[in-house]
Coordinates of C-alpha atoms in Angstrom, one line a residue:
M1 CA 66.9 2.9 17.1
K2 CA 63.9 0.6 17.4
K3 CA 61.6 3.5 18.1
I4 CA 62.9 5.3 15.0
I5 CA 62.3 2.3 12.8
V6 CA 58.7 2.0 14.2
H7 CA 58.0 5.7 13.5
I8 CA 59.4 5.2 9.9
V9 CA 57.2 2.2 9.4
L10 CA 54.1 4.0 10.7
L11 CA 54.9 7.1 8.5
F12 CA 55.3 4.9 5.4
A13 CA 52.0 3.1 6.2
C14 CA 50.2 6.4 6.5
F15 CA 51.8 7.7 3.3
K16 CA 50.9 4.5 1.5
A17 CA 47.3 4.6 2.8
S18 CA 47.0 8.2 1.7
A19 CA 48.4 7.4 -1.7
Q20 CA 46.0 4.5 -2.1
T21 CA 43.1 6.7 -1.2
D22 CA 44.2 9.4 -3.6
S23 CA 45.0 6.9 -6.3
S24 CA 41.4 5.5 -6.4
V25 CA 41.0 8.0 -9.3
V26 CA 44.0 8.5 -11.5
V27 CA 44.3 11.2 -14.1
Q28 CA 46.6 11.8 -17.0
Q29 CA 46.5 15.5 -17.8
K30 CA 47.8 17.5 -20.8
E31 CA 46.9 21.2 -20.2
N32 CA 43.1 21.2 -20.3
K33 CA 42.7 17.7 -21.7
V34 CA 42.3 15.1 -18.9
A35 CA 42.0 11.3 -19.0
F36 CA 40.3 9.6 -16.0
K37 CA 40.8 6.1 -14.7
A38 CA 39.4 4.4 -11.6
S39 CA 41.0 1.9 -9.3
L40 CA 38.2 0.1 -7.6
P41 CA 37.9 -2.9 -5.3
P42 CA 37.7 -6.3 -7.0
L43 CA 34.2 -7.7 -7.4
T44 CA 33.0 -11.0 -5.9
Q45 CA 31.1 -13.4 -8.1
I46 CA 27.7 -14.3 -6.5
P47 CA 27.0 -18.0 -6.9
G48 CA 24.5 -18.5 -9.7
A49 CA 24.6 -14.8 -10.8
P50 CA 26.1 -13.3 -13.9
K51 CA 29.6 -11.9 -13.9
P52 CA 29.7 -8.8 -11.7
F53 CA 30.7 -5.4 -13.2
Y54 CA 30.9 -1.8 -12.4
T55 CA 28.8 1.0 -13.9
Y56 CA 30.2 4.6 -13.8
L57 CA 29.1 8.1 -13.4
W58 CA 31.8 10.8 -13.7
D59 CA 30.9 14.3 -12.7
F60 CA 33.8 16.4 -14.1
G61 CA 33.2 19.3 -11.8
D62 CA 32.3 21.8 -14.6
G63 CA 28.7 20.7 -15.3
H64 CA 29.6 17.9 -17.7
F65 CA 29.5 14.2 -17.1
S66 CA 30.2 10.8 -18.6
T67 CA 29.2 7.2 -17.9
E68 CA 32.2 5.6 -19.6
E69 CA 34.7 3.5 -17.6
N70 CA 37.8 5.6 -18.6
P71 CA 36.5 8.9 -20.1
E72 CA 38.5 11.8 -21.5
H73 CA 37.3 15.3 -20.9
V74 CA 38.4 18.7 -22.2
Y75 CA 37.9 21.6 -19.8
A76 CA 36.8 24.9 -21.5
K77 CA 38.2 27.3 -18.9
E78 CA 41.2 27.6 -16.5
G79 CA 40.5 26.8 -12.9
D80 CA 40.4 24.3 -10.1
Y81 CA 37.9 21.6 -10.5
E82 CA 36.7 18.7 -8.3
A83 CA 35.8 15.7 -10.4
V84 CA 33.8 12.9 -8.7
L85 CA 33.3 9.3 -9.6
Y86 CA 30.1 7.5 -8.5
A87 CA 30.6 3.8 -9.2
V88 CA 28.0 1.0 -8.7
N89 CA 28.8 -2.6 -8.2
N90 CA 26.3 -4.8 -10.2
Y91 CA 25.8 -8.5 -9.2
D92 CA 28.0 -7.9 -6.2
D93 CA 26.8 -8.1 -2.6
G94 CA 29.7 -6.0 -1.3
K95 CA 29.4 -2.4 -0.2
K96 CA 29.0 0.1 -3.1
P97 CA 32.1 2.3 -3.4
G98 CA 31.7 5.7 -1.9
R99 CA 32.1 8.9 -4.0
K100 CA 35.6 9.2 -5.3
P101 CA 36.7 12.9 -5.6
K102 CA 39.7 14.1 -7.5
K103 CA 41.2 17.6 -7.7
V104 CA 42.0 18.8 -11.2
A105 CA 43.9 22.0 -11.7
V106 CA 43.7 23.5 -15.3
K107 CA 46.4 26.2 -15.6
Q108 CA 46.3 26.6 -19.4
V109 CA 43.7 26.1 -22.1
N110 CA 44.8 24.7 -25.4
K111 CA 42.1 25.7 -27.9
T112 CA 43.2 23.1 -30.4
Y113 CA 41.6 20.5 -28.1
L114 CA 38.0 20.3 -29.3
A115 CA 35.5 20.1 -26.4
A116 CA 33.0 17.4 -27.1
V117 CA 30.2 16.2 -24.9
S118 CA 30.1 12.6 -23.9
P119 CA 27.7 10.1 -25.5
S120 CA 25.7 10.0 -22.2
E121 CA 25.1 13.7 -22.4
Q122 CA 24.1 13.4 -26.1
N123 CA 21.6 10.7 -25.2
F124 CA 20.3 12.4 -22.1
F125 CA 17.2 14.1 -23.4
K126 CA 14.9 11.3 -24.7
A127 CA 11.6 12.1 -23.0
N128 CA 10.9 15.6 -24.3
G129 CA 14.1 17.1 -25.5
F130 CA 14.2 19.9 -23.0
F131 CA 14.1 18.6 -19.4
E132 CA 14.7 15.2 -17.9
L133 CA 15.7 13.4 -14.7
K134 CA 17.9 10.3 -14.5
Y135 CA 19.5 8.2 -11.8
N136 CA 22.8 6.3 -11.6
C137 CA 21.4 3.3 -9.7
M138 CA 18.1 2.0 -8.3
A139 CA 17.0 2.7 -4.7
K140 CA 18.6 0.4 -2.2
P141 CA 17.8 1.1 1.5
G142 CA 20.9 2.3 3.4
D143 CA 22.7 3.2 0.2
T144 CA 23.3 6.4 -1.8
M145 CA 22.3 7.3 -5.3
V146 CA 22.7 10.3 -7.7
L147 CA 19.8 12.1 -9.2
M148 CA 20.7 14.0 -12.4
A149 CA 18.6 16.8 -13.7
G150 CA 19.3 18.3 -17.2
W151 CA 17.6 21.2 -19.0
K152 CA 18.0 23.2 -22.2
N153 CA 15.9 25.5 -24.3
D154 CA 15.6 26.7 -27.8
V155 CA 16.0 30.3 -26.5
A156 CA 18.7 31.4 -24.1
V157 CA 16.7 32.3 -21.0
N158 CA 17.2 31.9 -17.2
G159 CA 14.7 30.1 -15.0
K160 CA 14.2 27.8 -12.1
V161 CA 14.3 24.0 -11.6
Y162 CA 12.2 22.4 -8.8
L163 CA 12.6 18.9 -7.4
F164 CA 9.7 17.2 -5.6
I165 CA 11.0 14.4 -3.3
N166 CA 9.4 11.9 -0.8
E167 CA 5.9 11.0 -1.8
K168 CA 3.4 11.3 1.1
Q169 CA 1.6 8.1 0.2
F170 CA 4.4 6.1 1.8
G171 CA 4.1 7.8 5.1
Q172 CA 7.8 8.3 5.7
N173 CA 10.8 9.8 3.9
S174 CA 12.5 7.6 1.4
F175 CA 15.3 10.0 0.7
D176 CA 17.5 12.4 2.6
T177 CA 19.4 14.9 0.5
A178 CA 23.2 14.6 0.9
G179 CA 24.3 17.6 -1.1
F180 CA 23.8 19.4 -4.5
R181 CA 26.5 20.0 -7.1
L182 CA 25.4 23.0 -9.1
Y183 CA 27.2 24.7 -12.0
N184 CA 27.0 27.9 -14.2
D185 CA 26.2 30.0 -11.1
A186 CA 23.0 28.1 -10.4
M187 CA 22.0 28.6 -6.7
L188 CA 19.8 26.7 -4.3
I189 CA 16.8 28.7 -3.1
N190 CA 16.4 28.3 0.6
D191 CA 12.8 29.8 0.7
K192 CA 10.5 27.0 1.8
N193 CA 7.7 28.7 -0.1
A194 CA 9.7 29.1 -3.3
I195 CA 7.1 27.1 -5.2
A196 CA 4.5 29.8 -4.5
S197 CA 6.5 32.2 -6.6
V198 CA 6.3 30.1 -9.8
R199 CA 5.4 32.4 -12.6
S200 CA 2.1 32.2 -14.4
F201 CA 2.1 29.9 -17.4
D202 CA -0.4 28.5 -19.9
Q203 CA 1.3 25.4 -21.1
L204 CA 2.7 22.4 -19.2
L205 CA 4.2 19.3 -20.8
L206 CA 4.3 16.2 -18.5
T207 CA 6.7 13.3 -19.4
S208 CA 7.9 10.3 -17.5
S209 CA 10.6 7.7 -17.8
G210 CA 12.5 4.9 -16.1
S211 CA 15.5 2.9 -17.2
P212 CA 15.6 1.9 -19.9
A213 CA 13.3 4.4 -21.6
S214 CA 9.9 3.3 -22.9
H215 CA 9.4 2.9 -26.6
F216 CA 6.2 4.9 -26.4
K217 CA 6.5 8.5 -25.3
E218 CA 4.7 8.9 -22.0
E219 CA 3.6 12.5 -22.2
K220 CA 0.5 14.6 -21.5
K221 CA -0.2 18.3 -22.2
F222 CA -2.0 20.7 -19.9
S223 CA -3.1 24.2 -20.8
G224 CA -4.6 27.2 -19.0
V225 CA -6.0 26.8 -15.5
E226 CA -5.7 23.0 -15.8
S227 CA -1.9 23.2 -15.9
K228 CA -1.7 25.2 -12.7
T229 CA -4.2 22.9 -11.0
F230 CA -2.2 19.8 -12.0
L231 CA 1.0 21.4 -10.6
M232 CA -0.6 22.2 -7.3
N233 CA -2.1 18.7 -7.0
T234 CA 1.3 17.2 -7.7
L235 CA 2.9 19.4 -5.1
K236 CA 0.4 18.2 -2.4
S237 CA 1.5 14.6 -2.9
Y238 CA 5.2 15.4 -1.8
S239 CA 6.8 16.2 1.5
N240 CA 9.9 18.0 0.2
V241 CA 10.5 20.6 -2.5
F242 CA 13.9 22.0 -3.6
A243 CA 14.3 25.0 -5.9
V244 CA 17.3 26.0 -7.9
D245 CA 17.8 29.4 -9.6
I246 CA 19.3 29.0 -13.1
K247 CA 21.9 31.6 -14.3
Q248 CA 24.0 32.0 -17.3
A249 CA 21.3 31.6 -19.9
T250 CA 22.4 29.4 -22.9
T251 CA 20.8 27.0 -25.4
D252 CA 23.4 24.4 -24.5
A253 CA 22.4 21.6 -22.1
Q254 CA 23.1 22.2 -18.4
F255 CA 23.1 19.6 -15.6
M256 CA 23.0 19.4 -11.8
F257 CA 23.6 16.5 -9.5
T258 CA 21.8 15.7 -6.3
N259 CA 23.2 13.1 -3.9
L260 CA 20.4 11.2 -2.2
Y261 CA 20.7 8.9 0.8
V262 CA 18.2 6.1 0.7
T263 CA 16.9 5.9 4.2
P264 CA 17.1 2.4 5.9
G265 CA 13.6 2.8 7.1
M266 CA 12.1 3.4 3.7
I267 CA 9.4 1.2 2.5
K268 CA 10.6 -2.4 2.4
D269 CA 8.3 -3.4 -0.5
T270 CA 10.7 -4.2 -3.3
N271 CA 7.8 -4.2 -5.8
A272 CA 7.1 -0.5 -5.1
T273 CA 8.3 2.2 -7.4
I274 CA 9.2 5.6 -6.1
V275 CA 8.5 8.7 -8.2
I276 CA 10.6 11.8 -8.1
T277 CA 9.2 14.8 -10.0
G278 CA 11.1 17.6 -11.5
L279 CA 9.8 20.9 -12.9
F280 CA 11.6 23.2 -15.3
V281 CA 10.2 26.8 -15.4
P282 CA 12.1 29.0 -17.9
D283 CA 11.5 32.7 -17.5
T284 CA 9.5 32.7 -20.7
G285 CA 7.7 30.0 -22.7
G286 CA 6.3 26.6 -21.8
V287 CA 6.9 24.7 -18.6
Y288 CA 8.2 21.1 -18.4
M289 CA 7.5 18.5 -15.8
H290 CA 9.3 15.1 -15.7
Q291 CA 8.5 12.2 -13.4
L292 CA 11.2 9.6 -12.9
N293 CA 10.2 6.1 -11.8
I294 CA 12.8 4.6 -9.4
P295 CA 12.4 0.9 -8.4
I296 CA 13.3 -0.3 -4.9
V297 CA 15.9 -3.1 -4.8
T298 CA 17.7 -5.1 -2.2
S299 CA 20.9 -5.4 -4.3
H300 CA 22.2 -3.7 -7.4
D301 CA 20.9 -6.2 -9.9
P302 CA 19.6 -4.9 -13.2
N303 CA 17.6 -8.0 -13.8
K304 CA 14.4 -7.5 -11.9
M305 CA 10.7 -8.4 -12.0
N306 CA 8.4 -5.8 -10.6
L307 CA 4.6 -5.7 -9.9
K308 CA 3.2 -2.3 -10.3
Q309 CA 0.9 -1.2 -7.6
G310 CA 1.6 -4.4 -5.7
R311 CA -0.1 -3.2 -2.5
L312 CA -3.8 -4.1 -3.1
N313 CA -7.0 -3.3 -1.2
Y314 CA -8.9 -6.5 -0.5
R315 CA -12.2 -4.8 0.1
T316 CA -12.2 -3.3 -3.4
L317 CA -10.8 -6.4 -5.0
K318 CA -12.9 -8.0 -7.8
K319 CA -12.9 -11.6 -9.0
S320 CA -11.1 -10.5 -12.3
K321 CA -8.3 -8.1 -11.5
S322 CA -5.8 -6.9 -14.0
L323 CA -2.2 -6.6 -12.7
S324 CA 0.8 -5.0 -14.4
Y325 CA 4.2 -6.5 -14.3
K326 CA 7.5 -5.2 -15.6
I327 CA 10.6 -7.3 -16.2
R328 CA 13.9 -5.5 -16.6
F329 CA 17.1 -7.1 -17.9
Q330 CA 20.6 -6.2 -19.0
N331 CA 23.1 -8.0 -21.2
D332 CA 26.4 -8.2 -19.3
G333 CA 28.2 -10.1 -22.0
E334 CA 31.2 -9.2 -24.2
G335 CA 29.0 -9.4 -27.3
P336 CA 25.4 -8.7 -28.4
A337 CA 22.5 -11.0 -27.4
R338 CA 20.4 -12.1 -30.4
K339 CA 17.8 -14.2 -28.6
I340 CA 16.4 -13.4 -25.1
K341 CA 13.8 -15.6 -23.5
L342 CA 11.9 -14.6 -20.4
A343 CA 10.4 -17.7 -18.7
I344 CA 7.8 -16.2 -16.4
T345 CA 6.3 -18.1 -13.5
L346 CA 3.0 -16.5 -12.3
P347 CA 1.0 -17.0 -9.2
S348 CA -1.6 -19.8 -9.5
A349 CA -4.5 -17.3 -9.4
M350 CA -3.3 -15.6 -12.6
D351 CA -4.5 -16.6 -16.1
P352 CA -1.5 -16.6 -18.5
Q353 CA -3.9 -16.7 -21.5
T354 CA -5.0 -13.1 -20.6
I355 CA -1.5 -11.6 -20.9
S356 CA -1.5 -8.4 -22.9
I357 CA 1.9 -6.9 -23.9
K358 CA 2.0 -3.2 -23.3
D359 CA 5.6 -2.1 -24.0
M360 CA 9.0 -3.5 -24.5
S361 CA 12.6 -2.6 -25.2
P362 CA 14.2 -3.2 -27.7
Y363 CA 10.9 -2.6 -29.5
C364 CA 10.0 -5.0 -32.3
L365 CA 6.9 -6.4 -34.1
P366 CA 5.1 -9.7 -33.2
C367 CA 6.6 -12.7 -35.0
D368 CA 3.2 -13.5 -36.5
S369 CA 3.5 -10.3 -38.6
V370 CA 7.1 -10.9 -39.7
A371 CA 7.7 -13.4 -42.5
T372 CA 11.2 -14.3 -41.5
R373 CA 10.3 -14.5 -37.7
T374 CA 13.5 -12.5 -36.9
G375 CA 13.7 -9.2 -35.2
C376 CA 10.4 -9.9 -33.6
W377 CA 8.8 -11.2 -30.4
E378 CA 6.5 -14.1 -29.5
L379 CA 4.5 -15.1 -26.4
V380 CA 4.0 -18.8 -25.5
T381 CA 1.6 -19.5 -22.6
N382 CA 0.5 -22.6 -20.7
K383 CA -1.5 -23.3 -17.5
D384 CA 0.5 -21.3 -15.0
S385 CA 3.5 -19.8 -16.8
A386 CA 4.4 -17.9 -19.9
A387 CA 7.5 -17.4 -22.1
F388 CA 8.2 -14.1 -23.8
I389 CA 10.9 -14.5 -26.5
F390 CA 12.9 -11.9 -28.5
N391 CA 14.0 -13.5 -31.8
G392 CA 16.9 -12.2 -33.9
I393 CA 17.4 -8.9 -32.1
Y394 CA 20.6 -7.0 -31.2
L395 CA 21.1 -6.1 -27.6
P396 CA 24.7 -4.9 -26.9
G397 CA 26.6 -6.2 -23.9
T398 CA 28.1 -4.1 -21.2
N399 CA 31.6 -5.6 -21.8
Q400 CA 31.3 -5.2 -25.6
K401 CA 33.9 -3.0 -27.2
G402 CA 32.7 0.4 -28.3
V403 CA 29.6 0.3 -26.1
N404 CA 29.5 3.5 -24.0
D405 CA 25.8 4.0 -23.4
K406 CA 24.9 1.5 -20.7
D407 CA 21.2 2.1 -21.2
S408 CA 21.6 0.5 -24.7
T409 CA 22.4 -2.8 -23.0
K410 CA 19.2 -2.9 -21.1
G411 CA 15.7 -4.0 -22.0
F412 CA 12.3 -4.7 -20.5
V413 CA 8.9 -6.2 -21.1
E414 CA 5.8 -4.7 -19.6
F415 CA 2.5 -6.6 -19.6
D416 CA -0.9 -6.9 -18.0
V417 CA -2.4 -10.2 -16.8
K418 CA -5.8 -10.9 -15.2
T419 CA -6.8 -13.2 -12.3
K420 CA -9.0 -16.2 -13.0
R421 CA -10.5 -16.0 -9.5
K422 CA -10.5 -13.6 -6.6
L423 CA -7.1 -13.6 -4.9
D424 CA -6.8 -14.9 -1.4
N425 CA -5.8 -12.4 1.2
L426 CA -2.2 -13.7 1.2
P427 CA 1.0 -12.5 -0.5
F428 CA 1.4 -13.9 -4.0
K429 CA 4.7 -14.3 -5.9
G430 CA 6.0 -14.5 -9.4
R431 CA 9.5 -14.6 -10.8
T432 CA 11.3 -14.9 -14.2
A433 CA 14.2 -16.9 -15.5
I434 CA 16.1 -14.8 -18.2
Y435 CA 18.0 -16.6 -20.9
F436 CA 20.5 -14.6 -23.0
D437 CA 21.1 -16.8 -26.1
K438 CA 22.4 -20.2 -24.9
N439 CA 23.7 -19.0 -21.5
E440 CA 22.5 -20.3 -18.2
P441 CA 19.4 -18.4 -17.0
V442 CA 19.5 -15.4 -14.7
I443 CA 16.8 -15.8 -12.0
T444 CA 15.1 -12.6 -10.9
N445 CA 13.8 -11.6 -7.5
F446 CA 10.3 -12.6 -6.5
A447 CA 7.7 -10.0 -7.6
T448 CA 5.5 -10.2 -4.5
G449 CA 2.0 -8.7 -4.3
K450 CA 0.6 -7.9 -0.9
F451 CA -2.6 -6.6 0.6
K452 CA -2.8 -3.5 2.6
P453 CA -3.4 -4.3 6.3
A454 CA -7.1 -3.9 7.2
L455 CA -9.4 -4.8 10.0
S456 CA -12.8 -6.4 9.9
P457 CA -15.5 -5.2 12.3
I458 CA -17.7 -8.0 13.7
V459 CA -21.3 -7.9 15.1
M460 CA -22.6 -10.7 17.2
A461 CA -26.0 -11.5 18.8
G462 CA -27.3 -14.7 20.3
Y463 CA -28.8 -16.5 23.3
E464 CA -26.8 -17.5 26.3
M465 CA -27.9 -20.5 28.2
N466 CA -27.0 -21.1 31.9
L467 CA -25.8 -24.6 32.5
G468 CA -25.1 -24.3 36.2
T469 CA -27.2 -23.7 39.3
N470 CA -25.6 -20.4 40.6
G471 CA -25.0 -18.6 37.3
L472 CA -26.9 -15.8 35.7
S473 CA -30.2 -16.3 34.1
D474 CA -30.6 -17.2 30.4
G475 CA -30.9 -14.3 28.0
V476 CA -29.9 -12.4 24.9
N477 CA -26.2 -11.5 24.6
V478 CA -24.9 -9.0 22.0
G479 CA -21.4 -8.1 21.1
V480 CA -18.9 -6.5 18.8
G481 CA -15.5 -7.6 17.7
I482 CA -12.6 -6.8 15.5
A483 CA -10.1 -9.0 13.7
R484 CA -7.9 -9.0 10.6
L485 CA -9.7 -8.7 7.3
A486 CA -10.4 -12.0 5.6
P487 CA -7.6 -13.9 7.4
Y488 CA -6.0 -17.1 6.1
K489 CA -3.5 -17.6 8.8
P490 CA -4.1 -18.0 12.6
Y491 CA -5.2 -14.7 13.9
F492 CA -6.3 -12.9 17.1
Q493 CA -9.8 -11.5 17.6
F494 CA -10.9 -8.9 20.2
E495 CA -14.5 -8.9 21.4
L496 CA -16.8 -6.9 23.8
F497 CA -20.2 -8.2 25.0
G498 CA -23.1 -6.7 26.8
K499 CA -26.0 -8.4 28.6
Y500 CA -28.9 -6.9 30.5
Y501 CA -30.9 -9.2 32.8
Q502 CA -33.5 -9.0 35.5
T503 CA -33.8 -11.7 38.3
T504 CA -36.2 -12.2 41.1
T505 CA -35.2 -14.7 43.8
A506 CA -37.7 -17.0 45.6
Q507 CA -39.0 -15.6 48.9
Q508 CA -37.0 -17.0 51.8
T509 CA -37.9 -17.1 55.5
F510 CA -35.3 -16.4 58.2
Q511 CA -36.0 -17.4 61.9
T512 CA -33.8 -14.9 63.7
Q513 CA -34.2 -12.2 66.3
G514 CA -33.4 -8.5 65.9
V515 CA -34.5 -5.0 66.1
V516 CA -36.1 -2.8 63.4
V517 CA -36.6 1.0 63.6
I518 CA -40.1 2.3 62.7
D519 CA -40.8 6.0 63.0
G520 CA -37.8 6.4 65.3
K521 CA -38.8 3.6 67.7
N522 CA -37.2 0.2 68.1
Y523 CA -39.4 -2.9 67.6
D524 CA -38.3 -6.5 68.2
Y525 CA -38.9 -9.1 65.6
R526 CA -38.6 -12.9 65.8
G527 CA -38.0 -13.4 62.0
Y528 CA -38.5 -12.1 58.4
R529 CA -39.3 -13.0 54.8
E530 CA -36.9 -11.7 52.1
Q531 CA -36.9 -11.4 48.3
L532 CA -34.3 -9.9 45.9
R533 CA -35.1 -8.2 42.6
S534 CA -32.0 -7.4 40.4
S535 CA -31.7 -5.3 37.2
I536 CA -28.1 -5.6 36.0
T537 CA -26.0 -4.7 33.0
R538 CA -23.1 -7.0 32.7
I539 CA -20.2 -6.7 30.3
G540 CA -17.8 -9.3 28.9
L541 CA -14.4 -8.6 27.5
V542 CA -12.4 -11.1 25.4
P543 CA -8.8 -9.9 25.5
L544 CA -7.4 -13.2 24.2
H545 CA -9.0 -15.1 21.4
L546 CA -7.0 -17.2 18.9
R547 CA -8.9 -18.4 15.8
Y548 CA -8.1 -20.3 12.6
N549 CA -10.2 -20.7 9.5
F550 CA -9.9 -24.2 8.2
N551 CA -11.5 -23.2 4.9
D552 CA -14.0 -20.7 3.6
L553 CA -16.8 -22.3 5.6
L554 CA -15.4 -23.7 8.9
S555 CA -13.6 -21.9 11.7
A556 CA -12.7 -22.6 15.3
G557 CA -11.2 -20.7 18.2
A558 CA -10.3 -20.6 21.8
G559 CA -9.9 -17.9 24.4
V560 CA -11.0 -16.4 27.7
R561 CA -13.7 -13.9 28.6
V562 CA -13.6 -11.7 31.6
D563 CA -17.1 -10.9 32.9
A564 CA -18.1 -8.2 35.4
D565 CA -21.2 -6.2 36.5
F566 CA -21.1 -2.8 35.0
A567 CA -24.3 -1.1 36.2
G568 CA -27.7 -1.7 37.8
S569 CA -29.5 -2.0 41.1
V570 CA -30.8 -4.5 43.6
D571 CA -34.1 -4.1 45.4
T572 CA -34.3 -6.0 48.7
S573 CA -37.9 -6.5 50.0
R574 CA -38.3 -7.8 53.6
T575 CA -41.4 -8.5 55.7
Y576 CA -40.6 -8.4 59.4
L577 CA -42.8 -10.3 62.0
L578 CA -42.9 -7.8 64.9
N579 CA -43.0 -9.3 68.4
N580 CA -45.0 -6.5 70.0
F581 CA -46.6 -3.7 67.9
N582 CA -49.2 -1.8 70.0
G583 CA -49.8 -4.9 72.0
Q584 CA -50.2 -7.2 69.0
L585 CA -48.0 -10.2 68.3
N586 CA -46.5 -11.3 64.9
V587 CA -47.5 -8.1 63.1
P588 CA -46.1 -8.0 59.6
Y589 CA -44.1 -4.9 58.6
D590 CA -42.8 -4.4 55.0
L591 CA -39.5 -2.7 54.3
T592 CA -37.8 -2.2 50.9
K593 CA -34.2 -1.1 50.3
N594 CA -32.5 -0.2 47.0
S595 CA -28.7 -0.4 46.4
S596 CA -26.6 0.3 43.3
I597 CA -24.3 -2.2 41.7
K598 CA -20.6 -1.5 42.2
I599 CA -18.9 -1.1 38.8
F600 CA -16.7 -4.1 37.8
S601 CA -17.9 -6.1 40.7
N602 CA -18.7 -9.9 40.7
A603 CA -15.9 -10.5 38.1
Q604 CA -15.1 -14.0 36.8
F605 CA -12.9 -15.6 34.2
L606 CA -14.5 -17.9 31.7
P607 CA -12.2 -19.9 29.2
F608 CA -14.1 -21.0 26.1
V609 CA -13.9 -22.9 22.9
D610 CA -15.9 -21.9 19.8
A611 CA -16.9 -23.2 16.4
Q612 CA -18.4 -21.3 13.4
F613 CA -20.0 -22.3 10.1
G614 CA -20.7 -19.9 7.2
K615 CA -18.7 -17.3 5.4
V616 CA -16.0 -17.3 8.1
R617 CA -13.6 -15.1 6.3
L618 CA -15.9 -12.3 5.4
G619 CA -19.7 -12.4 5.7
P620 CA -22.4 -14.1 7.9
Q621 CA -21.8 -17.1 10.1
I622 CA -23.6 -19.0 12.8
G623 CA -21.7 -20.4 15.8
T624 CA -21.7 -21.9 19.2
R625 CA -19.4 -21.3 22.2
F626 CA -19.0 -23.1 25.5
Y627 CA -17.8 -21.0 28.5
Y628 CA -16.5 -23.1 31.3
G629 CA -17.0 -21.7 34.8
G630 CA -17.0 -24.8 36.9
T631 CA -20.0 -26.9 37.9
N632 CA -22.2 -23.9 38.8
K633 CA -21.3 -21.1 36.3
S634 CA -20.9 -22.6 32.8
Y635 CA -22.7 -21.3 29.7
L636 CA -23.6 -22.3 26.2
Y637 CA -23.9 -19.5 23.7
F638 CA -25.7 -19.9 20.4
Y639 CA -25.2 -16.9 18.1
A640 CA -25.1 -15.4 14.6
S641 CA -22.4 -13.0 13.5
W642 CA -21.3 -11.0 10.5
R643 CA -17.8 -10.0 9.5
L644 CA -18.0 -6.7 7.7

């Protein structure tokens, strides 16, 4: 009996779990009219963050979609459909809900139900009216996102859609494709060289967008050979190309959905913006290219400060550098925001007085040109910060009744600002406090600028002075090194030295007996005089050298140098005093021998300390270095060097 009860409990638990899984999307259906509702996990309030909320993308399984929370959809044909919900948790550190599929069986079509496209479909084509890309969330490493492509034409023609993914400039794949959802008999072309079959065309219209869309249309037209050249150059900058063959020509809008997995190893720079490019090539007429800018994030937070092109090259950096920032925000309230203040804290090297506003959303005029000072913007600056203020605007809230287009609740400000001095080769940060009316501020991420890693070659030359009695002779010592470019933190430096020297020892007399062979005969000697002449190339390797620049003019370091003979020869000259040579006593006989230096012989370790004065970060310096080798083999090195 006990076992039966256990089996019943387990069976009920499994049935309940299955029911919960299936009930994550609930539908109410009347023939071909279906109402959708989602049951999602509760959201957790992050301390200090706005109230969390979900955003929705419903793919109804027939080529139509909606971004409403509880949409209603009318299917035009009978059939079995798989609707999918993609939900995104905003201001919530929990895991984003996975895709929620739901089977919908339409057995009968009631033509009295009028099929109407959702507001999100109606507002899809804002860039050029014919072809556009959008995403349902920003790129978070280790997460998934949906890329939507939509197209339509004035004339019903078939064609092809191409997606260019994974820019080569980042050196690694940012996305892996996790499946395509295609409709209206569209088919994925598996030919890797499909782009080579793009038909000839004379006109190409390029547009770009982000979220929310810019007030100013970002478009450029190409014609003739220029259009084909631009396409080929764009293609070269991407690692992956996907092609879709479009069927069932119609003038109505069509859509496809691409699931993208954001790789955990993608670039960690949350100031970077990834660009996905789409190409729409109808069988006749002009060609449309759209570039979608996707910010990288660490959490699904619509309030974000971003530094465009935040990876700088220090070598090409000028004293006055113009940098571009973009601040995104979203009103998550239950009503509209009428005043929005962006309190911007900039890095100390920036000059707020040079801020130039490039674009904004919602778009309005400067308050200086509006008599009532409402429905306008103003900029207030001081020494190291600025405040951008929207006065008397209307920005809907995500929880406001009747608001279905989530993009309408978003805004942004884009501006340029110049540096007042050359930036140090260190990361620099800025952030923004966003005030919606009189609510507590929302603090954005740090918009961090960084410099691309680079190395600085070093050339050195100087005079090395022997302080001991058994060391090498004084002489010129030249070297090369390499270190981090313009370092501000403690850093390691690698060096290689070379020194050529010649020495001649004083002649010494040895009173000893022996035999020397002359013309095949042995002759006795009672002593000899000897002198050594050496010509040696010696190398020094510095595998460990830690340095620190105290300021722009003074630097110090410590490390160890390993010295060894690398090449050369030693001539040994002896004069023997023969005891009996043809009856003569103490006859001198000269004999010279030559021997080669054994490579890496006579090695020694020399710890050292070093000090430099000059342009120690980048440029010329002078320095001195003391090598300690005990009482007999210590050196003092005076040198000049240049960091290139």
